[in-house]
PDB file of C-alpha atoms in Angstrom:
ATOM      1  CA  MET A   1     -16.013 -68.675 -49.597  1.00  0.00           C
ATOM      2  CA  ASP A   2     -14.738 -66.811 -52.668  1.00  0.00           C
ATOM      3  CA  PRO A   3     -15.443 -63.057 -52.206  1.00  0.00           C
ATOM      4  CA  SER A   4     -16.091 -62.729 -55.925  1.00  0.00           C
ATOM      5  CA  SER A   5     -19.187 -64.883 -55.477  1.00  0.00           C
ATOM      6  CA  TYR A   6     -21.001 -61.799 -54.217  1.00  0.00           C
ATOM      7  CA  PHE A   7     -20.775 -60.500 -57.773  1.00  0.00           C
ATOM      8  CA  THR A   8     -22.038 -63.715 -59.360  1.00  0.00           C
ATOM      9  CA  ARG A   9     -25.200 -64.173 -57.333  1.00  0.00           C
ATOM     10  CA  SER A  10     -27.496 -62.088 -55.204  1.00  0.00           C
ATOM     11  CA  ALA A  11     -29.479 -62.945 -52.112  1.00  0.00           C
ATOM     12  CA  TRP A  12     -32.133 -60.492 -53.261  1.00  0.00           C
ATOM     13  CA  ASN A  13     -32.711 -62.307 -56.569  1.00  0.00           C
ATOM     14  CA  MET A  14     -32.016 -59.091 -58.459  1.00  0.00           C
ATOM     15  CA  GLU A  15     -32.476 -60.911 -61.768  1.00  0.00           C
ATOM     16  CA  ALA A  16     -36.172 -60.159 -61.398  1.00  0.00           C
ATOM     17  CA  LEU A  17     -35.409 -56.486 -61.972  1.00  0.00           C
ATOM     18  CA  PHE A  18     -34.030 -57.183 -65.437  1.00  0.00           C
ATOM     19  CA  LYS A  19     -36.679 -59.455 -66.887  1.00  0.00           C
ATOM     20  CA  ALA A  20     -37.581 -57.061 -69.641  1.00  0.00           C
ATOM     21  CA  ASN A  21     -38.193 -57.759 -73.311  1.00  0.00           C
ATOM     22  CA  ASP A  22     -35.503 -59.865 -74.964  1.00  0.00           C
ATOM     23  CA  ILE A  23     -32.863 -59.859 -72.218  1.00  0.00           C
ATOM     24  CA  SER A  24     -31.736 -63.453 -71.742  1.00  0.00           C
ATOM     25  CA  VAL A  25     -31.122 -65.073 -68.366  1.00  0.00           C
ATOM     26  CA  PRO A  26     -27.288 -65.036 -68.696  1.00  0.00           C
ATOM     27  CA  VAL A  27     -27.423 -61.328 -69.544  1.00  0.00           C
ATOM     28  CA  GLN A  28     -29.742 -60.698 -66.600  1.00  0.00           C
ATOM     29  CA  GLN A  29     -27.229 -62.414 -64.329  1.00  0.00           C
ATOM     30  CA  HIS A  30     -24.459 -60.324 -65.846  1.00  0.00           C
ATOM     31  CA  LEU A  31     -26.419 -57.141 -65.137  1.00  0.00           C
ATOM     32  CA  VAL A  32     -26.786 -58.216 -61.515  1.00  0.00           C
ATOM     33  CA  ARG A  33     -22.999 -58.457 -61.262  1.00  0.00           C
ATOM     34  CA  VAL A  34     -22.561 -55.104 -63.001  1.00  0.00           C
ATOM     35  CA  TYR A  35     -24.926 -53.227 -60.702  1.00  0.00           C
ATOM     36  CA  THR A  36     -23.580 -54.945 -57.592  1.00  0.00           C
ATOM     37  CA  ALA A  37     -20.087 -53.834 -58.588  1.00  0.00           C
ATOM     38  CA  LEU A  38     -21.438 -50.361 -59.340  1.00  0.00           C
ATOM     39  CA  ALA A  39     -22.931 -50.125 -55.848  1.00  0.00           C
ATOM     40  CA  ALA A  40     -19.560 -51.101 -54.384  1.00  0.00           C
ATOM     41  CA  THR A  41     -17.758 -48.442 -56.439  1.00  0.00           C
ATOM     42  CA  LEU A  42     -20.164 -45.759 -55.239  1.00  0.00           C
ATOM     43  CA  LEU A  43     -19.481 -46.743 -51.631  1.00  0.00           C
ATOM     44  CA  ALA A  44     -15.739 -46.624 -52.325  1.00  0.00           C
ATOM     45  CA  ALA A  45     -16.135 -43.182 -53.901  1.00  0.00           C
ATOM     46  CA  ALA A  46     -18.041 -41.972 -50.840  1.00  0.00           C
ATOM     47  CA  ALA A  47     -15.193 -43.270 -48.686  1.00  0.00           C
ATOM     48  CA  GLY A  48     -12.768 -41.372 -50.918  1.00  0.00           C
ATOM     49  CA  VAL A  49     -14.705 -38.152 -50.377  1.00  0.00           C
ATOM     50  CA  GLY A  50     -14.521 -38.742 -46.639  1.00  0.00           C
ATOM     51  CA  LEU A  51     -10.775 -39.373 -46.803  1.00  0.00           C
ATOM     52  CA  ASP A  52     -10.197 -36.129 -48.672  1.00  0.00           C
ATOM     53  CA  MET A  53     -12.292 -34.141 -46.234  1.00  0.00           C
ATOM     54  CA  ALA A  54     -10.351 -35.650 -43.331  1.00  0.00           C
ATOM     55  CA  TYR A  55      -6.818 -35.550 -44.742  1.00  0.00           C
ATOM     56  CA  ASP A  56      -6.930 -33.154 -47.744  1.00  0.00           C
ATOM     57  CA  LEU A  57      -5.577 -35.733 -50.200  1.00  0.00           C
ATOM     58  CA  ALA A  58      -6.877 -34.345 -53.502  1.00  0.00           C
ATOM     59  CA  GLY A  59      -4.236 -33.262 -55.976  1.00  0.00           C
ATOM     60  CA  ILE A  60      -2.350 -34.159 -59.106  1.00  0.00           C
ATOM     61  CA  THR A  61      -1.179 -37.416 -57.518  1.00  0.00           C
ATOM     62  CA  THR A  62      -4.688 -38.784 -57.020  1.00  0.00           C
ATOM     63  CA  VAL A  63      -5.744 -37.606 -60.481  1.00  0.00           C
ATOM     64  CA  CYS A  64      -2.800 -39.412 -62.067  1.00  0.00           C
ATOM     65  CA  ALA A  65      -3.459 -42.467 -59.896  1.00  0.00           C
ATOM     66  CA  SER A  66      -7.080 -42.591 -61.036  1.00  0.00           C
ATOM     67  CA  VAL A  67      -6.125 -42.323 -64.710  1.00  0.00           C
ATOM     68  CA  GLY A  68      -3.338 -44.856 -64.232  1.00  0.00           C
ATOM     69  CA  PHE A  69      -5.641 -47.411 -62.633  1.00  0.00           C
ATOM     70  CA  ILE A  70      -8.177 -46.953 -65.441  1.00  0.00           C
ATOM     71  CA  PHE A  71      -5.569 -47.613 -68.115  1.00  0.00           C
ATOM     72  CA  GLY A  72      -4.063 -50.435 -66.067  1.00  0.00           C
ATOM     73  CA  LEU A  73      -7.421 -52.157 -65.805  1.00  0.00           C
ATOM     74  CA  PHE A  74      -7.420 -52.776 -69.558  1.00  0.00           C
ATOM     75  CA  PHE A  75      -4.162 -54.722 -69.316  1.00  0.00           C
ATOM     76  CA  VAL A  76      -5.131 -57.062 -66.473  1.00  0.00           C
ATOM     77  CA  GLU A  77      -6.409 -60.426 -67.660  1.00  0.00           C
ATOM     78  CA  LYS A  78     -10.128 -60.926 -67.192  1.00  0.00           C
ATOM     79  CA  HIS A  79      -9.806 -64.113 -65.168  1.00  0.00           C
ATOM     80  CA  LEU A  80      -8.010 -62.188 -62.398  1.00  0.00           C
ATOM     81  CA  VAL A  81     -11.350 -61.038 -61.031  1.00  0.00           C
ATOM     82  CA  MET A  82     -10.297 -60.012 -57.538  1.00  0.00           C
ATOM     83  CA  LYS A  83      -7.304 -58.035 -58.799  1.00  0.00           C
ATOM     84  CA  ARG A  84      -9.508 -56.210 -61.291  1.00  0.00           C
ATOM     85  CA  LEU A  85     -12.116 -55.535 -58.616  1.00  0.00           C
ATOM     86  CA  GLY A  86      -9.387 -54.130 -56.401  1.00  0.00           C
ATOM     87  CA  MET A  87      -8.317 -51.794 -59.193  1.00  0.00           C
ATOM     88  CA  LEU A  88     -11.937 -50.771 -59.731  1.00  0.00           C
ATOM     89  CA  MET A  89     -12.273 -49.903 -56.046  1.00  0.00           C
ATOM     90  CA  ALA A  90      -8.996 -47.955 -56.240  1.00  0.00           C
ATOM     91  CA  ILE A  91     -10.353 -45.983 -59.206  1.00  0.00           C
ATOM     92  CA  ALA A  92     -13.537 -45.226 -57.298  1.00  0.00           C
ATOM     93  CA  THR A  93     -11.670 -44.182 -54.162  1.00  0.00           C
ATOM     94  CA  CYS A  94      -9.320 -41.883 -56.089  1.00  0.00           C
ATOM     95  CA  THR A  95     -12.291 -40.399 -57.935  1.00  0.00           C
ATOM     96  CA  GLY A  96     -14.006 -39.741 -54.620  1.00  0.00           C
ATOM     97  CA  ILE A  97     -10.864 -38.047 -53.327  1.00  0.00           C
ATOM     98  CA  ASN A  98     -10.676 -35.914 -56.477  1.00  0.00           C
ATOM     99  CA  ILE A  99     -14.234 -34.619 -56.099  1.00  0.00           C
ATOM    100  CA  GLY A 100     -13.812 -34.236 -52.342  1.00  0.00           C
ATOM    101  CA  PRO A 101     -12.989 -30.495 -52.477  1.00  0.00           C
ATOM    102  CA  LEU A 102     -16.127 -29.803 -54.522  1.00  0.00           C
ATOM    103  CA  VAL A 103     -18.288 -31.773 -52.100  1.00  0.00           C
ATOM    104  CA  ALA A 104     -16.657 -30.036 -49.126  1.00  0.00           C
ATOM    105  CA  THR A 105     -17.362 -26.631 -50.676  1.00  0.00           C
ATOM    106  CA  ALA A 106     -20.984 -27.569 -51.264  1.00  0.00           C
ATOM    107  CA  LEU A 107     -21.338 -28.826 -47.693  1.00  0.00           C
ATOM    108  CA  ASN A 108     -19.924 -25.562 -46.359  1.00  0.00           C
ATOM    109  CA  VAL A 109     -22.344 -23.512 -48.454  1.00  0.00           C
ATOM    110  CA  ASP A 110     -25.404 -25.676 -47.819  1.00  0.00           C
ATOM    111  CA  PRO A 111     -25.430 -29.403 -46.931  1.00  0.00           C
ATOM    112  CA  ALA A 112     -28.758 -29.712 -48.736  1.00  0.00           C
ATOM    113  CA  ILE A 113     -26.914 -29.207 -52.035  1.00  0.00           C
ATOM    114  CA  VAL A 114     -25.048 -32.496 -51.681  1.00  0.00           C
ATOM    115  CA  VAL A 115     -28.134 -34.368 -50.517  1.00  0.00           C
ATOM    116  CA  THR A 116     -30.197 -32.963 -53.384  1.00  0.00           C
ATOM    117  CA  ALA A 117     -27.482 -33.745 -55.924  1.00  0.00           C
ATOM    118  CA  CYS A 118     -27.171 -37.327 -54.639  1.00  0.00           C
ATOM    119  CA  LEU A 119     -30.904 -37.921 -54.763  1.00  0.00           C
ATOM    120  CA  ALA A 120     -31.317 -36.238 -58.145  1.00  0.00           C
ATOM    121  CA  THR A 121     -28.414 -38.191 -59.641  1.00  0.00           C
ATOM    122  CA  THR A 122     -29.838 -41.446 -58.319  1.00  0.00           C
ATOM    123  CA  VAL A 123     -33.299 -40.685 -59.704  1.00  0.00           C
ATOM    124  CA  ILE A 124     -31.904 -39.621 -63.090  1.00  0.00           C
ATOM    125  CA  PHE A 125     -29.667 -42.673 -63.251  1.00  0.00           C
ATOM    126  CA  LEU A 126     -32.445 -45.089 -62.304  1.00  0.00           C
ATOM    127  CA  CYS A 127     -34.921 -43.545 -64.739  1.00  0.00           C
ATOM    128  CA  PHE A 128     -32.555 -43.594 -67.703  1.00  0.00           C
ATOM    129  CA  THR A 129     -31.275 -47.060 -66.808  1.00  0.00           C
ATOM    130  CA  GLY A 130     -34.827 -48.362 -66.501  1.00  0.00           C
ATOM    131  CA  SER A 131     -35.696 -46.859 -69.859  1.00  0.00           C
ATOM    132  CA  ALA A 132     -32.691 -48.511 -71.488  1.00  0.00           C
ATOM    133  CA  LEU A 133     -33.555 -51.877 -69.931  1.00  0.00           C
ATOM    134  CA  ILE A 134     -37.218 -51.765 -70.901  1.00  0.00           C
ATOM    135  CA  GLU A 135     -36.728 -50.599 -74.471  1.00  0.00           C
ATOM    136  CA  LYS A 136     -35.851 -53.080 -77.174  1.00  0.00           C
ATOM    137  CA  ARG A 137     -32.205 -53.857 -77.765  1.00  0.00           C
ATOM    138  CA  ARG A 138     -30.250 -51.360 -79.842  1.00  0.00           C
ATOM    139  CA  SER A 139     -33.063 -48.794 -79.703  1.00  0.00           C
ATOM    140  CA  TYR A 140     -30.637 -46.208 -78.301  1.00  0.00           C
ATOM    141  CA  MET A 141     -27.601 -47.152 -80.384  1.00  0.00           C
ATOM    142  CA  TYR A 142     -28.324 -44.289 -82.776  1.00  0.00           C
ATOM    143  CA  MET A 143     -27.481 -41.872 -79.956  1.00  0.00           C
ATOM    144  CA  MET A 144     -23.756 -42.452 -80.442  1.00  0.00           C
ATOM    145  CA  SER A 145     -23.651 -39.927 -83.278  1.00  0.00           C
ATOM    146  CA  PHE A 146     -25.386 -37.339 -81.086  1.00  0.00           C
ATOM    147  CA  ILE A 147     -23.101 -38.066 -78.136  1.00  0.00           C
ATOM    148  CA  SER A 148     -19.978 -37.846 -80.286  1.00  0.00           C
ATOM    149  CA  SER A 149     -21.085 -34.576 -81.852  1.00  0.00           C
ATOM    150  CA  ALA A 150     -22.061 -33.082 -78.501  1.00  0.00           C
ATOM    151  CA  THR A 151     -18.751 -34.149 -76.968  1.00  0.00           C
ATOM    152  CA  MET A 152     -16.849 -32.455 -79.796  1.00  0.00           C
ATOM    153  CA  VAL A 153     -18.889 -29.284 -79.306  1.00  0.00           C
ATOM    154  CA  MET A 154     -18.184 -29.374 -75.570  1.00  0.00           C
ATOM    155  CA  SER A 155     -14.458 -29.745 -76.240  1.00  0.00           C
ATOM    156  CA  LEU A 156     -14.576 -26.773 -78.591  1.00  0.00           C
ATOM    157  CA  ILE A 157     -16.474 -24.697 -76.024  1.00  0.00           C
ATOM    158  CA  SER A 158     -13.904 -25.573 -73.358  1.00  0.00           C
ATOM    159  CA  LEU A 159     -11.066 -24.576 -75.664  1.00  0.00           C
ATOM    160  CA  VAL A 160     -12.672 -21.266 -76.604  1.00  0.00           C
ATOM    161  CA  ASN A 161     -13.590 -20.508 -73.010  1.00  0.00           C
ATOM    162  CA  ILE A 162      -9.975 -20.823 -71.897  1.00  0.00           C
ATOM    163  CA  PHE A 163      -9.417 -17.488 -73.624  1.00  0.00           C
ATOM    164  CA  SER A 164     -12.851 -15.844 -73.514  1.00  0.00           C
ATOM    165  CA  ARG A 165     -13.796 -16.650 -69.890  1.00  0.00           C
ATOM    166  CA  SER A 166     -17.456 -16.366 -70.863  1.00  0.00           C
ATOM    167  CA  ILE A 167     -20.071 -17.227 -68.243  1.00  0.00           C
ATOM    168  CA  ALA A 168     -22.545 -18.041 -71.018  1.00  0.00           C
ATOM    169  CA  LEU A 169     -20.141 -20.544 -72.580  1.00  0.00           C
ATOM    170  CA  TYR A 170     -19.397 -22.037 -69.176  1.00  0.00           C
ATOM    171  CA  ASN A 171     -23.111 -22.539 -68.525  1.00  0.00           C
ATOM    172  CA  ALA A 172     -23.601 -24.015 -71.992  1.00  0.00           C
ATOM    173  CA  HIS A 173     -20.786 -26.483 -71.350  1.00  0.00           C
ATOM    174  CA  LEU A 174     -22.166 -27.347 -67.917  1.00  0.00           C
ATOM    175  CA  TYR A 175     -25.742 -28.050 -68.991  1.00  0.00           C
ATOM    176  CA  MET A 176     -24.731 -29.718 -72.238  1.00  0.00           C
ATOM    177  CA  GLY A 177     -22.443 -31.996 -70.244  1.00  0.00           C
ATOM    178  CA  LEU A 178     -25.335 -32.965 -68.002  1.00  0.00           C
ATOM    179  CA  LEU A 179     -27.464 -33.903 -71.017  1.00  0.00           C
ATOM    180  CA  VAL A 180     -24.604 -35.791 -72.650  1.00  0.00           C
ATOM    181  CA  PHE A 181     -23.919 -37.949 -69.613  1.00  0.00           C
ATOM    182  CA  CYS A 182     -27.619 -38.676 -69.193  1.00  0.00           C
ATOM    183  CA  ALA A 183     -27.511 -39.891 -72.792  1.00  0.00           C
ATOM    184  CA  TYR A 184     -24.423 -41.925 -71.943  1.00  0.00           C
ATOM    185  CA  VAL A 185     -26.420 -43.786 -69.281  1.00  0.00           C
ATOM    186  CA  LEU A 186     -28.900 -44.874 -71.947  1.00  0.00           C
ATOM    187  CA  PHE A 187     -26.224 -45.732 -74.469  1.00  0.00           C
ATOM    188  CA  ASP A 188     -23.847 -47.490 -72.077  1.00  0.00           C
ATOM    189  CA  THR A 189     -26.633 -49.587 -70.556  1.00  0.00           C
ATOM    190  CA  GLN A 190     -27.728 -50.889 -73.928  1.00  0.00           C
ATOM    191  CA  MET A 191     -24.114 -51.369 -75.012  1.00  0.00           C
ATOM    192  CA  ILE A 192     -23.539 -53.482 -71.897  1.00  0.00           C
ATOM    193  CA  ILE A 193     -26.572 -55.605 -72.770  1.00  0.00           C
ATOM    194  CA  GLU A 194     -25.424 -55.950 -76.365  1.00  0.00           C
ATOM    195  CA  LYS A 195     -21.853 -56.853 -75.405  1.00  0.00           C
ATOM    196  CA  ALA A 196     -23.069 -59.387 -72.846  1.00  0.00           C
ATOM    197  CA  THR A 197     -25.356 -60.941 -75.458  1.00  0.00           C
ATOM    198  CA  MET A 198     -22.318 -61.339 -77.710  1.00  0.00           C
ATOM    199  CA  GLY A 199     -20.335 -62.998 -74.918  1.00  0.00           C
ATOM    200  CA  ASP A 200     -18.487 -60.064 -73.344  1.00  0.00           C
ATOM    201  CA  MET A 201     -19.166 -60.612 -69.635  1.00  0.00           C
ATOM    202  CA  ASP A 202     -16.559 -58.173 -68.311  1.00  0.00           C
ATOM    203  CA  PHE A 203     -18.692 -56.801 -65.486  1.00  0.00           C
ATOM    204  CA  VAL A 204     -15.778 -54.831 -64.024  1.00  0.00           C
ATOM    205  CA  LEU A 205     -15.308 -52.601 -67.074  1.00  0.00           C
ATOM    206  CA  HIS A 206     -19.052 -52.348 -67.562  1.00  0.00           C
ATOM    207  CA  ALA A 207     -19.484 -51.191 -63.961  1.00  0.00           C
ATOM    208  CA  LEU A 208     -16.699 -48.653 -64.527  1.00  0.00           C
ATOM    209  CA  ASP A 209     -18.571 -47.174 -67.500  1.00  0.00           C
ATOM    210  CA  LEU A 210     -21.711 -46.661 -65.438  1.00  0.00           C
ATOM    211  CA  PHE A 211     -19.746 -45.375 -62.451  1.00  0.00           C
ATOM    212  CA  LEU A 212     -18.120 -42.656 -64.548  1.00  0.00           C
ATOM    213  CA  ASP A 213     -21.537 -41.695 -65.927  1.00  0.00           C
ATOM    214  CA  PHE A 214     -22.928 -41.441 -62.396  1.00  0.00           C
ATOM    215  CA  VAL A 215     -20.033 -39.329 -61.111  1.00  0.00           C
ATOM    216  CA  ASN A 216     -20.152 -36.937 -64.053  1.00  0.00           C
ATOM    217  CA  ILE A 217     -23.876 -36.362 -63.582  1.00  0.00           C
ATOM    218  CA  PHE A 218     -23.409 -35.861 -59.832  1.00  0.00           C
ATOM    219  CA  VAL A 219     -20.558 -33.366 -60.232  1.00  0.00           C
ATOM    220  CA  ARG A 220     -22.493 -31.273 -62.726  1.00  0.00           C
ATOM    221  CA  LEU A 221     -25.574 -31.221 -60.531  1.00  0.00           C
ATOM    222  CA  VAL A 222     -23.508 -30.096 -57.541  1.00  0.00           C
ATOM    223  CA  VAL A 223     -21.974 -27.263 -59.582  1.00  0.00           C
ATOM    224  CA  ILE A 224     -25.377 -26.210 -60.937  1.00  0.00           C
ATOM    225  CA  LEU A 225     -26.928 -26.197 -57.461  1.00  0.00           C
ATOM    226  CA  LEU A 226     -23.955 -24.286 -56.052  1.00  0.00           C
ATOM    227  CA  ARG A 227     -24.242 -21.615 -58.729  1.00  0.00           C
ATOM    228  CA  ASN A 228     -27.988 -21.327 -58.190  1.00  0.00           C
ATOM    229  CA  LYS A 229     -27.423 -20.939 -54.449  1.00  0.00           C
ATOM    230  CA  GLU A 230     -24.811 -18.232 -55.001  1.00  0.00           C
ATOM    231  CA  GLN A 231     -27.104 -16.339 -57.358  1.00  0.00           C
ATOM    232  CA  LYS A 232     -29.971 -16.483 -54.854  1.00  0.00           C
ATOM    233  CA  ASP A 233     -27.703 -15.229 -52.077  1.00  0.00           C
ATOM    234  CA  LYS A 234     -26.515 -12.334 -54.243  1.00  0.00           C
ATOM    235  CA  LYS A 235     -30.094 -11.345 -55.036  1.00  0.00           C
ATOM    236  CA  ARG A 236     -30.986 -11.377 -51.345  1.00  0.00           C
ATOM    237  CA  GLU A 237     -27.991  -9.204 -50.496  1.00  0.00           C
ATOM    238  CA  SER A 238     -28.827  -6.731 -53.262  1.00  0.00           C
ATOM    239  CA  ARG A 239     -32.345  -6.300 -51.881  1.00  0.00           C
ATOM    240  CA  ARG A 240     -31.066  -5.307 -48.450  1.00  0.00           C
TER     241      ARG A 240
END
């Protein structure tokens, strides 16, 4: 049996989840493949986190490997499905390794931070994805101008904060990034639907887009929860 068949059909008949508005059956089937691949990437990322916590692998090598695999994925022919899936899993694993130190820090401070961040990210992702699926096609396409502008502002804030080291700017960048990647979930989901409608059935790249959205939301939530925990601990110590 061809392993790639797991990404072309589902025993759970997941197509039923995507029967919304004007989404055609082929696009529904494509979305099933996308979200199945996304689930696999999240598992691979979790494995990457575990590998880093066990062997301390995070570093410039894994960062470069992740970027290299992402760029390499664009040059692999689409019919080489298993090779492209392997590269997608490698990207996810390297990404998991790269965020491993952050997750380890959060676990040392309070394991509930990681659990809360995982649950919150999942809820946010599902809510925004559901909204994008239910709404009419292209209804969120206008958000690209907002996302582009916000991304430019974030880049400017990062540049300025290299020299100013402002906590206020850091917080602005952190929370703005969270909002931007939530918007990306909406935009990317509808872009995937639109591309699939036009014949672009590259579920590997589409799953990668959503995976990166998920990871960016998760990382920002972990940082926010960590900072909130630190502030609460400082307040408790000051009262003693």
